[in-house]
PDB file of C-alpha atoms and ligand atoms in Angstrom:
ATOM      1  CA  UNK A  83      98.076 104.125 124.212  1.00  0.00           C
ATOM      2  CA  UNK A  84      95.339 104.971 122.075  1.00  0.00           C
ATOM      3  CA  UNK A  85      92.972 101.622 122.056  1.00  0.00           C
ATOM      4  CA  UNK A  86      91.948 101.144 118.381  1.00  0.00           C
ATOM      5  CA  UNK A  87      89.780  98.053 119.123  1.00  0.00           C
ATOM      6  CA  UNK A  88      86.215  99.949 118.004  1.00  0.00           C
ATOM      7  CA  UNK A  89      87.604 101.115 114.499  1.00  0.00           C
ATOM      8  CA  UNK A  90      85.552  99.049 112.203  1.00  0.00           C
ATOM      9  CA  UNK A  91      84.151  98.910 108.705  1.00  0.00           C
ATOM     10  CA  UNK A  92      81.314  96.552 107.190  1.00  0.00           C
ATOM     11  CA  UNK A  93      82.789  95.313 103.762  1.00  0.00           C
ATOM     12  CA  UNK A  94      79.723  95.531 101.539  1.00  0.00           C
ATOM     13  CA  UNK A  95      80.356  96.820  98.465  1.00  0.00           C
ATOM     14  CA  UNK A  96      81.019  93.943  96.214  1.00  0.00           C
ATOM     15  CA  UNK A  97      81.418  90.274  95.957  1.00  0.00           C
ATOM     16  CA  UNK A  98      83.612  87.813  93.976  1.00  0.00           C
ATOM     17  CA  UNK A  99      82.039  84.670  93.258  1.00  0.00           C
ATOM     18  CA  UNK A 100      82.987  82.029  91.030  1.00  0.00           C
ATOM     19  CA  UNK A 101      80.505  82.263  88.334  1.00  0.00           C
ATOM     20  CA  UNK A 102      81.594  85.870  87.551  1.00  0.00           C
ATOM     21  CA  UNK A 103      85.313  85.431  87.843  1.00  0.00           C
ATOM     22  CA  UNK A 104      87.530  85.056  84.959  1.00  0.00           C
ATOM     23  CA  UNK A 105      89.567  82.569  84.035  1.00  0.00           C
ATOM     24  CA  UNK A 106      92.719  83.805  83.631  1.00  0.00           C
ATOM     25  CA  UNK A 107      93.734  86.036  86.651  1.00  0.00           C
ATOM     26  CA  UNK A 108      95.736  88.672  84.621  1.00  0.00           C
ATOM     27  CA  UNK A 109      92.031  89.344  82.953  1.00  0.00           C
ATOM     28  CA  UNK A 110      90.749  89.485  86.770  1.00  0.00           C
ATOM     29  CA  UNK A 111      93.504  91.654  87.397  1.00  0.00           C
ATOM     30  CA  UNK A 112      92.479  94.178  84.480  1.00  0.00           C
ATOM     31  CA  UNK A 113      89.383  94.185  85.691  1.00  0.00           C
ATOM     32  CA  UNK A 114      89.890  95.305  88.977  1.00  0.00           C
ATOM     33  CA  UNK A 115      92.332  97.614  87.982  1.00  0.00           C
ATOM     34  CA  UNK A 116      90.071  99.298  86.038  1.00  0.00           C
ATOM     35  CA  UNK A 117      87.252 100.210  88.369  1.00  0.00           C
ATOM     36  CA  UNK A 118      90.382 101.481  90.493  1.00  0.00           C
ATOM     37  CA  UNK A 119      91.546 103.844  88.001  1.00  0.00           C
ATOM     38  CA  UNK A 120      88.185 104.872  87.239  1.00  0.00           C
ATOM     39  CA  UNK A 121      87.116 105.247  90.960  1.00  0.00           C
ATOM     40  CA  UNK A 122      87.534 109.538  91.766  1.00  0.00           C
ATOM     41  CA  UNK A 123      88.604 108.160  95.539  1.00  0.00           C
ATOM     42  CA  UNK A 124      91.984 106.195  94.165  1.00  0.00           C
ATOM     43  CA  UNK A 125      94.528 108.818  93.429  1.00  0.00           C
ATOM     44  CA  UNK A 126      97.219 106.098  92.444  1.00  0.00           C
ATOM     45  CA  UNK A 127      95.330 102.755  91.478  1.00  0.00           C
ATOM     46  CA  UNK A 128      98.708 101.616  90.128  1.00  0.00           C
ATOM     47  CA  UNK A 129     100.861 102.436  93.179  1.00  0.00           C
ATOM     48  CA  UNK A 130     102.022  98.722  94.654  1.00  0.00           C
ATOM     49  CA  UNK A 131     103.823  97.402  97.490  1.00  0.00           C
ATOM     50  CA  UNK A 132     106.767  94.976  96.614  1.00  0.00           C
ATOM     51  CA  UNK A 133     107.718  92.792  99.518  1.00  0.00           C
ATOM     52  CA  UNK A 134     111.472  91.180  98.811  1.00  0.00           C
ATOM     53  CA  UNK A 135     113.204  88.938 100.970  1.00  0.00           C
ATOM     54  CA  UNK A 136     116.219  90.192 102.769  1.00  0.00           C
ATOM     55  CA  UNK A 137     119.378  88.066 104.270  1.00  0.00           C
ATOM     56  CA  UNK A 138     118.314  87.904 107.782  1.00  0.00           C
ATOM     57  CA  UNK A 139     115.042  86.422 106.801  1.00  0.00           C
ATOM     58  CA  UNK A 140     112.978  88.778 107.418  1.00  0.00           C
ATOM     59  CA  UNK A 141     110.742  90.595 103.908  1.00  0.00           C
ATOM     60  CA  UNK A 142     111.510  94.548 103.182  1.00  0.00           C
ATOM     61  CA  UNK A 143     108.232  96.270 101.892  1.00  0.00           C
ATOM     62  CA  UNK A 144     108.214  99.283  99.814  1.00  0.00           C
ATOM     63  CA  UNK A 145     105.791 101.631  97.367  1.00  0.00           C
ATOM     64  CA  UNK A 146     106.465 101.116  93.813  1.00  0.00           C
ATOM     65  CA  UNK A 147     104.528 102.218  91.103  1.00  0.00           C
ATOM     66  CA  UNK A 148     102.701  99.241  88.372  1.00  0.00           C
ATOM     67  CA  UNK A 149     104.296 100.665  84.915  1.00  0.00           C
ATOM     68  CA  UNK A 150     102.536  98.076  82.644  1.00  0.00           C
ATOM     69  CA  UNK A 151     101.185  94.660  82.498  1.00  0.00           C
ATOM     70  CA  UNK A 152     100.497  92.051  80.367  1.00  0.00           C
ATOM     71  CA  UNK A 153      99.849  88.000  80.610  1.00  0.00           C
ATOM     72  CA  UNK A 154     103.673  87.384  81.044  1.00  0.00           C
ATOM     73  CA  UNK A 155     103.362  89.774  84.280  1.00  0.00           C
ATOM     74  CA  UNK A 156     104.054  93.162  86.489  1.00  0.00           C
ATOM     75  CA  UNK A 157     106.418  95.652  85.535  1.00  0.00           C
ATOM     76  CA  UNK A 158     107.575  98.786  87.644  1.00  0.00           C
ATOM     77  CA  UNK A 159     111.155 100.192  87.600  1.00  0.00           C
ATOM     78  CA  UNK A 160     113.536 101.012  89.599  1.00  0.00           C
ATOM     79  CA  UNK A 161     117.865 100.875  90.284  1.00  0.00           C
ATOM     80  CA  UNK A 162     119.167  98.170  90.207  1.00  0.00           C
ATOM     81  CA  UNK A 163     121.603  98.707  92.810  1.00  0.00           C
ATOM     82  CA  UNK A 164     118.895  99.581  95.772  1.00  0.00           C
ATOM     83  CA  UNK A 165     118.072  97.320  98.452  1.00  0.00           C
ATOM     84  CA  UNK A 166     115.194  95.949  96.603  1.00  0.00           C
ATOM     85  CA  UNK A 167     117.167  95.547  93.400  1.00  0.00           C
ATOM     86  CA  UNK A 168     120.012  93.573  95.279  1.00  0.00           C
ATOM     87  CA  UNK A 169     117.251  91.602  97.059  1.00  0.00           C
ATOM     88  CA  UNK A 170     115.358  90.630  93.369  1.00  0.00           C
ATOM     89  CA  UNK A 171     119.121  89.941  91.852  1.00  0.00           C
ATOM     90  CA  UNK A 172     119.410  87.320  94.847  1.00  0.00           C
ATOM     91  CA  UNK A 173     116.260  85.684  95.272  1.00  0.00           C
ATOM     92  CA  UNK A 174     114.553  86.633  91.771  1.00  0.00           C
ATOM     93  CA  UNK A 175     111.245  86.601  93.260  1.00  0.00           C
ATOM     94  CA  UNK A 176     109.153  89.682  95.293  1.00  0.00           C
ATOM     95  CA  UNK A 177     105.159  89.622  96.664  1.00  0.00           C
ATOM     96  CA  UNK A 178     103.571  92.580  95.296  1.00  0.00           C
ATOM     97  CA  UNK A 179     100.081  94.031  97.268  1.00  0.00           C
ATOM     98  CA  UNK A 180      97.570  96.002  95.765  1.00  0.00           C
ATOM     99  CA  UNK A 181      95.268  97.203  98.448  1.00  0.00           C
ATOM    100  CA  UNK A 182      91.965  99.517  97.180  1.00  0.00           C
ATOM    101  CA  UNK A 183      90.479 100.788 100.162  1.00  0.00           C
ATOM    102  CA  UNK A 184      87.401 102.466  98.484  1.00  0.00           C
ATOM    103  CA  UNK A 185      86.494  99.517  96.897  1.00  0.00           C
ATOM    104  CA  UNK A 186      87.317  96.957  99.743  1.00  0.00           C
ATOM    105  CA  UNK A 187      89.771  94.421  97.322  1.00  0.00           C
ATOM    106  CA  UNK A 188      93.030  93.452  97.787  1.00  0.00           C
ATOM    107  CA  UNK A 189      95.811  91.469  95.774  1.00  0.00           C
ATOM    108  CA  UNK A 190      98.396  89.385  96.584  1.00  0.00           C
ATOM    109  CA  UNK A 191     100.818  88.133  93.556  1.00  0.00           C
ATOM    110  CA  UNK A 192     103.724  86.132  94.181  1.00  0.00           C
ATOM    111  CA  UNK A 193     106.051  85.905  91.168  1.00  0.00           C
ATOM    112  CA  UNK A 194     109.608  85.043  89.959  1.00  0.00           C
ATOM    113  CA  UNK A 195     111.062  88.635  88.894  1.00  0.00           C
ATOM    114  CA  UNK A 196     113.588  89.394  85.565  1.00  0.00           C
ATOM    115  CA  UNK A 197     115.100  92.772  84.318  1.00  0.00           C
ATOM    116  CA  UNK A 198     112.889  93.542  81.329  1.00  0.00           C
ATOM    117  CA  UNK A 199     115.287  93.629  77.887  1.00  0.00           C
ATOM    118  CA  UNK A 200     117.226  97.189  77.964  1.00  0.00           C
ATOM    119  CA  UNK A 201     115.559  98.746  74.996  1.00  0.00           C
ATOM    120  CA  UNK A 202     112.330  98.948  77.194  1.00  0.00           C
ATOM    121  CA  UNK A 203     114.138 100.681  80.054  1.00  0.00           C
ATOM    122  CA  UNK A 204     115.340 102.789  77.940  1.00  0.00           C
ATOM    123  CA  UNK A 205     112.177 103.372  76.071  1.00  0.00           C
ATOM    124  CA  UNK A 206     110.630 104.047  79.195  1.00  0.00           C
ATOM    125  CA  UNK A 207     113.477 106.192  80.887  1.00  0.00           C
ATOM    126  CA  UNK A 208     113.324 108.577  77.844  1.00  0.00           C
ATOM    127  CA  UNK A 209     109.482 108.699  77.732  1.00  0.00           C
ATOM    128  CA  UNK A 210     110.362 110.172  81.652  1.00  0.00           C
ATOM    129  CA  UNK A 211     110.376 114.209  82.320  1.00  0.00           C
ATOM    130  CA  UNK A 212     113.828 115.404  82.308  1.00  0.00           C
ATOM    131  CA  UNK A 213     113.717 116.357  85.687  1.00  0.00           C
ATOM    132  CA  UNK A 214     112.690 112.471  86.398  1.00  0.00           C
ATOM    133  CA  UNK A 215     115.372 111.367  83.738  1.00  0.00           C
ATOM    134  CA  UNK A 216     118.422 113.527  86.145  1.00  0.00           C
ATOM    135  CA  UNK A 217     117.049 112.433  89.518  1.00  0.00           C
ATOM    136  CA  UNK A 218     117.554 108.547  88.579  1.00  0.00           C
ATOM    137  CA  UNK A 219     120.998 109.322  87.766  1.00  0.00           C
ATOM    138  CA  UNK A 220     121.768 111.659  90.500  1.00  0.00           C
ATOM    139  CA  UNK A 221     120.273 109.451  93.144  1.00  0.00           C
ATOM    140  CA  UNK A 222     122.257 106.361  94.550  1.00  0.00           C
ATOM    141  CA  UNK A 223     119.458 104.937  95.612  1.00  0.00           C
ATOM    142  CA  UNK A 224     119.003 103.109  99.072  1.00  0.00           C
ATOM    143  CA  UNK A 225     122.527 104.366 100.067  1.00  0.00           C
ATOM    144  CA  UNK A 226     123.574 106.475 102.617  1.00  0.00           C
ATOM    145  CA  UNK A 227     124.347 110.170 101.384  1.00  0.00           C
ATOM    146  CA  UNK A 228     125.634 113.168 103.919  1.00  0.00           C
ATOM    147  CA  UNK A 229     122.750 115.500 103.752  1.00  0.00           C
ATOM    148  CA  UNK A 230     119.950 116.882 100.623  1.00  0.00           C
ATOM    149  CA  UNK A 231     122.703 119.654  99.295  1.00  0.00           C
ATOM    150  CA  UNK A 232     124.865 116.131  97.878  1.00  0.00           C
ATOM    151  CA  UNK A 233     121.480 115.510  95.685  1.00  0.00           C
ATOM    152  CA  UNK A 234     120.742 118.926  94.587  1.00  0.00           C
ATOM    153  CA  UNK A 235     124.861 120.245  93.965  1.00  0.00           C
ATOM    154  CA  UNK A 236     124.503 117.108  91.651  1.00  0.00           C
ATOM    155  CA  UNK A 237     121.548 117.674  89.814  1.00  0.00           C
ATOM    156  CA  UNK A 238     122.458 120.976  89.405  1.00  0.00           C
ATOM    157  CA  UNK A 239     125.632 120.675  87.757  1.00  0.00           C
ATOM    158  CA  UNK A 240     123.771 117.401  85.693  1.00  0.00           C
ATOM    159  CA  UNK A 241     121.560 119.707  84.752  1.00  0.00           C
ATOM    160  CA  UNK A 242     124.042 122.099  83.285  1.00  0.00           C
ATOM    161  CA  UNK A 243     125.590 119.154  81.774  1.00  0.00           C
ATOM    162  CA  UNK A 244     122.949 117.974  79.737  1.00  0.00           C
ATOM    163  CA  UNK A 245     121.030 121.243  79.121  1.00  0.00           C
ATOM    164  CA  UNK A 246     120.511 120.381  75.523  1.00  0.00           C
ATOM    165  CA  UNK A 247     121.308 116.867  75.257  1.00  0.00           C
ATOM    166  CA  UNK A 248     119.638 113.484  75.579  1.00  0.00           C
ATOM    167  CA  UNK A 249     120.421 111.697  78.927  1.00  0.00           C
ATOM    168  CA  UNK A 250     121.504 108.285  78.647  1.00  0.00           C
ATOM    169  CA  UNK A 251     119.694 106.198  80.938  1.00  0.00           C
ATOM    170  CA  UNK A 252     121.954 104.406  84.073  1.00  0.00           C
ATOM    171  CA  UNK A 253     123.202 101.190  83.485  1.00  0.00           C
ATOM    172  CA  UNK A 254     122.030 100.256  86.741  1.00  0.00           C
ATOM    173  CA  UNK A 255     118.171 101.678  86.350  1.00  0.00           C
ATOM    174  CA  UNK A 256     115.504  99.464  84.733  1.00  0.00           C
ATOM    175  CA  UNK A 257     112.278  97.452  84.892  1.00  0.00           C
ATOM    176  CA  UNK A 258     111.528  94.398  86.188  1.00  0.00           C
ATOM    177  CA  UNK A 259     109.022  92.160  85.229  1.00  0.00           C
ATOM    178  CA  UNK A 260     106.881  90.200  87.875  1.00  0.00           C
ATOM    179  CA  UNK A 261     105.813  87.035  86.422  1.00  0.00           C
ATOM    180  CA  UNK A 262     102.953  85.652  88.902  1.00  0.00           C
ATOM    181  CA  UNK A 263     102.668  81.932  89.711  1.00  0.00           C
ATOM    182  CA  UNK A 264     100.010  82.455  92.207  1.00  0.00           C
ATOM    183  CA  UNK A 265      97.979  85.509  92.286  1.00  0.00           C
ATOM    184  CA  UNK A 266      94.874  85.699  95.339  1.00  0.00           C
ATOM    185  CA  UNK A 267      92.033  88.572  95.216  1.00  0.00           C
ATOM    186  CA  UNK A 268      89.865  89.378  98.058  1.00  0.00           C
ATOM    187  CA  UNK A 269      87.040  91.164  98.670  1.00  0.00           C
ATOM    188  CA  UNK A 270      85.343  92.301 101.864  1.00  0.00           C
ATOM    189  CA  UNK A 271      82.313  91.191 102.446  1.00  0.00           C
ATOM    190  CA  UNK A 272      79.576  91.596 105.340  1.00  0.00           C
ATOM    191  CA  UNK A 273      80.242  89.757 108.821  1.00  0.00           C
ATOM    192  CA  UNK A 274      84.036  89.013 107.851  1.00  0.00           C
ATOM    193  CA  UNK A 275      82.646  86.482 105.652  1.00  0.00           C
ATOM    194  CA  UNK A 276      84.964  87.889 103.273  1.00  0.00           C
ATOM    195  CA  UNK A 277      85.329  86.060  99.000  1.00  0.00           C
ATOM    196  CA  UNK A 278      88.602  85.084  98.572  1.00  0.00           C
ATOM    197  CA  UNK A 279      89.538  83.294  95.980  1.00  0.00           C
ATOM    198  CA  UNK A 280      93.365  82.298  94.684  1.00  0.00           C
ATOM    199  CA  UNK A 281      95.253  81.192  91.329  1.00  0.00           C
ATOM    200  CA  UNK A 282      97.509  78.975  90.781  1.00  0.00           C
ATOM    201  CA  UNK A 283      99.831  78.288  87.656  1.00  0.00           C
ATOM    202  CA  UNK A 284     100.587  74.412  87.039  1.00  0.00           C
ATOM    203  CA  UNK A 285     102.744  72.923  85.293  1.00  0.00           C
ATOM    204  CA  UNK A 286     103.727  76.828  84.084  1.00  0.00           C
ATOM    205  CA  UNK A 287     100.831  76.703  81.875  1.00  0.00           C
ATOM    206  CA  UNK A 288      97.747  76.300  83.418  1.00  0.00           C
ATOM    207  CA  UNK A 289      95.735  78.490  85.671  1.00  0.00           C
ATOM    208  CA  UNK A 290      93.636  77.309  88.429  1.00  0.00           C
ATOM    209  CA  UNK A 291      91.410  78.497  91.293  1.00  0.00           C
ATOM    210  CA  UNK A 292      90.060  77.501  94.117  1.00  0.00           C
ATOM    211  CA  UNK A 293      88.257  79.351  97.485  1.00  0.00           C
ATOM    212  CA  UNK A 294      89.681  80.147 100.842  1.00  0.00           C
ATOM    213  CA  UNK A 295      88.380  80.870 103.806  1.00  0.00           C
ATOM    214  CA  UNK A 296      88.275  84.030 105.472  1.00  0.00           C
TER     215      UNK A 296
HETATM  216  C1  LIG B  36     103.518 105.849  95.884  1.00  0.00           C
HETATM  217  C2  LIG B  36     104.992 105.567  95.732  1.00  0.00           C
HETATM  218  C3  LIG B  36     105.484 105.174  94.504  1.00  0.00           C
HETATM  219  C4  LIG B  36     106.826 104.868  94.336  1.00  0.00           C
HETATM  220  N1  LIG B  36     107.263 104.421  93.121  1.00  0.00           N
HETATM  221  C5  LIG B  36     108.534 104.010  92.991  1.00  0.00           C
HETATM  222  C6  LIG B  36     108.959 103.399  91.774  1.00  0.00           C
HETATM  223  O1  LIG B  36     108.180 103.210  90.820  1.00  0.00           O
HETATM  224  N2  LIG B  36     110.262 102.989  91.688  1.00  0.00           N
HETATM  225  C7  LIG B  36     111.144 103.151  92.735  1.00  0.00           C
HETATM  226  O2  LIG B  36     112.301 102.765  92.598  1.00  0.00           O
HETATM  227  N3  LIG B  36     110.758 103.716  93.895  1.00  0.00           N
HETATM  228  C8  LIG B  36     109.483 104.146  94.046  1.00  0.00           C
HETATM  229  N4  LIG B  36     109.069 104.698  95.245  1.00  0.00           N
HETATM  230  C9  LIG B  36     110.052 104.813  96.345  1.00  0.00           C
HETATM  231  C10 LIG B  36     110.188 103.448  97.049  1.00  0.00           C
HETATM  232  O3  LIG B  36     109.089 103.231  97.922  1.00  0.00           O
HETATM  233  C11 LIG B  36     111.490 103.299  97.843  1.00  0.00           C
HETATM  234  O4  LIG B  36     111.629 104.341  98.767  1.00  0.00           O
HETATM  235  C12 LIG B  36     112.728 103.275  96.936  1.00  0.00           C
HETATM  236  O5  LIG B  36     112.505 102.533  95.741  1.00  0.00           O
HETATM  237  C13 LIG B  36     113.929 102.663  97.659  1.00  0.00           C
HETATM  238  O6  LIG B  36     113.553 101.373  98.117  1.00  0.00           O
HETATM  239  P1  LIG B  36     114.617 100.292  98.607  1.00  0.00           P
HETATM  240  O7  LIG B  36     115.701 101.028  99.370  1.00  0.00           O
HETATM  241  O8  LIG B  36     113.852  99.347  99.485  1.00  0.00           O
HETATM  242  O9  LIG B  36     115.163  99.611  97.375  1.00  0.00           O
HETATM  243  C14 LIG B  36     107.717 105.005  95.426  1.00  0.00           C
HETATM  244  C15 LIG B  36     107.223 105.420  96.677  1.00  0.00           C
HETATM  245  C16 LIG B  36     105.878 105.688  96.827  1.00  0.00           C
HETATM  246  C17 LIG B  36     105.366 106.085  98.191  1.00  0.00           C
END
């Protein structure tokens, strides 16, 4: 067993108090988004992990990549038909998790989830590389397949197919917007004393905040 009970860091980079914070967490958000795509040591500031919940009650967490957002919410894609997609289409609601190592933060956004209307997926799935484009229709994604030759015979012959045509995006591939109704941001701080401090929408309107403890 390797004993990892000495691997420590002191959180001292930053702090998030209330006098500095904004109002409106989706402007928080952008700005701690930004010093993560601007930080050299963040290779994918908008990779996210989207928690769903799953029948036997226990959440499913997987990478997705942050495509936009705006003050109605998230939005990454994905197929509709994957585990995650059946789980949204169920429970219409996911945690996504930001985590920025270099710059000790993370986020925590809980939010009711829709499809985003089709002419943005499709906007989106044609602003894609081709090679992107053929792999979300070749892929049936989250189900079982025999081996890598099913996935590559297919593309193959797709891209044959559609050598000098446009590819017509999946029916079942899309975005999903993540409308938050709570959103918390932490920062490390020194002695575990870490800020943390968390927003919640009343009434569907209103944003407000208040502190919690480490
Ligand atoms: C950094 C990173 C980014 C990813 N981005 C996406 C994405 O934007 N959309 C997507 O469907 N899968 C993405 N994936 C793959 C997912 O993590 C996952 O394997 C896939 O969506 C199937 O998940 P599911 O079976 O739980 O639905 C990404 C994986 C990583 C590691």
């Amino acid at each position: 067993m390797e004993n990892l009970h000495d691997k420590r860091k002191v959180y001292e980079k930053s702090q998030l108090i209330e006098s500095e914070i904004k109002q409106n967490p989706i402007e928080q958000f952008r700005d701690w988004f930004l010093d993560a795509v601007e930080n050299p040591a963040i290779s994918e500031a908008n990779a996210m992990a989207v928690s769903t919940m799953e029948d036997d009650g226990c959440p499913r967490t997987r990478m997705v990549l942050l495509k936009a957002y705006t003050y109605e919410g998230f939005i990454f894609y994905t197929n509709y038909d994957s585990r995650k997609g059946r789980a949204i289409e169920k429970t219409h609601k996911a945690c996504l998790h930001f985590f920025w190592p270099s710059l000790e933060r993370q986020i925590i956004i809980k939010a009711n989830l829709e499809r985003v209307a089709e002419n943005l997926s499709d906007g989106y799935f044609h602003s894609r590389p081709k090679g992107s484009q053929l792999g979300a229709v070749v892929s049936p994604q989250s189900q079982e397949i025999p081996d890598r030759e099913f996935l590559e015979s297919k593309l193959k012959d797709l891209e044959k197919q559609f050598e000098n045509k446009e590819v017509p995006r999946p029916e079942n591939w899309g975005g999903y917007i993540a409308k938050p109704y709570e959103i918390e941001f932490w920062q490390g701080r020194p002695n575990r004393l870490h800020d943390r401090i968390i927003y919640k929408l009343e009434g569907g309107i209103d944003w407000k905040n208040s502190r919690l403890a480490p």
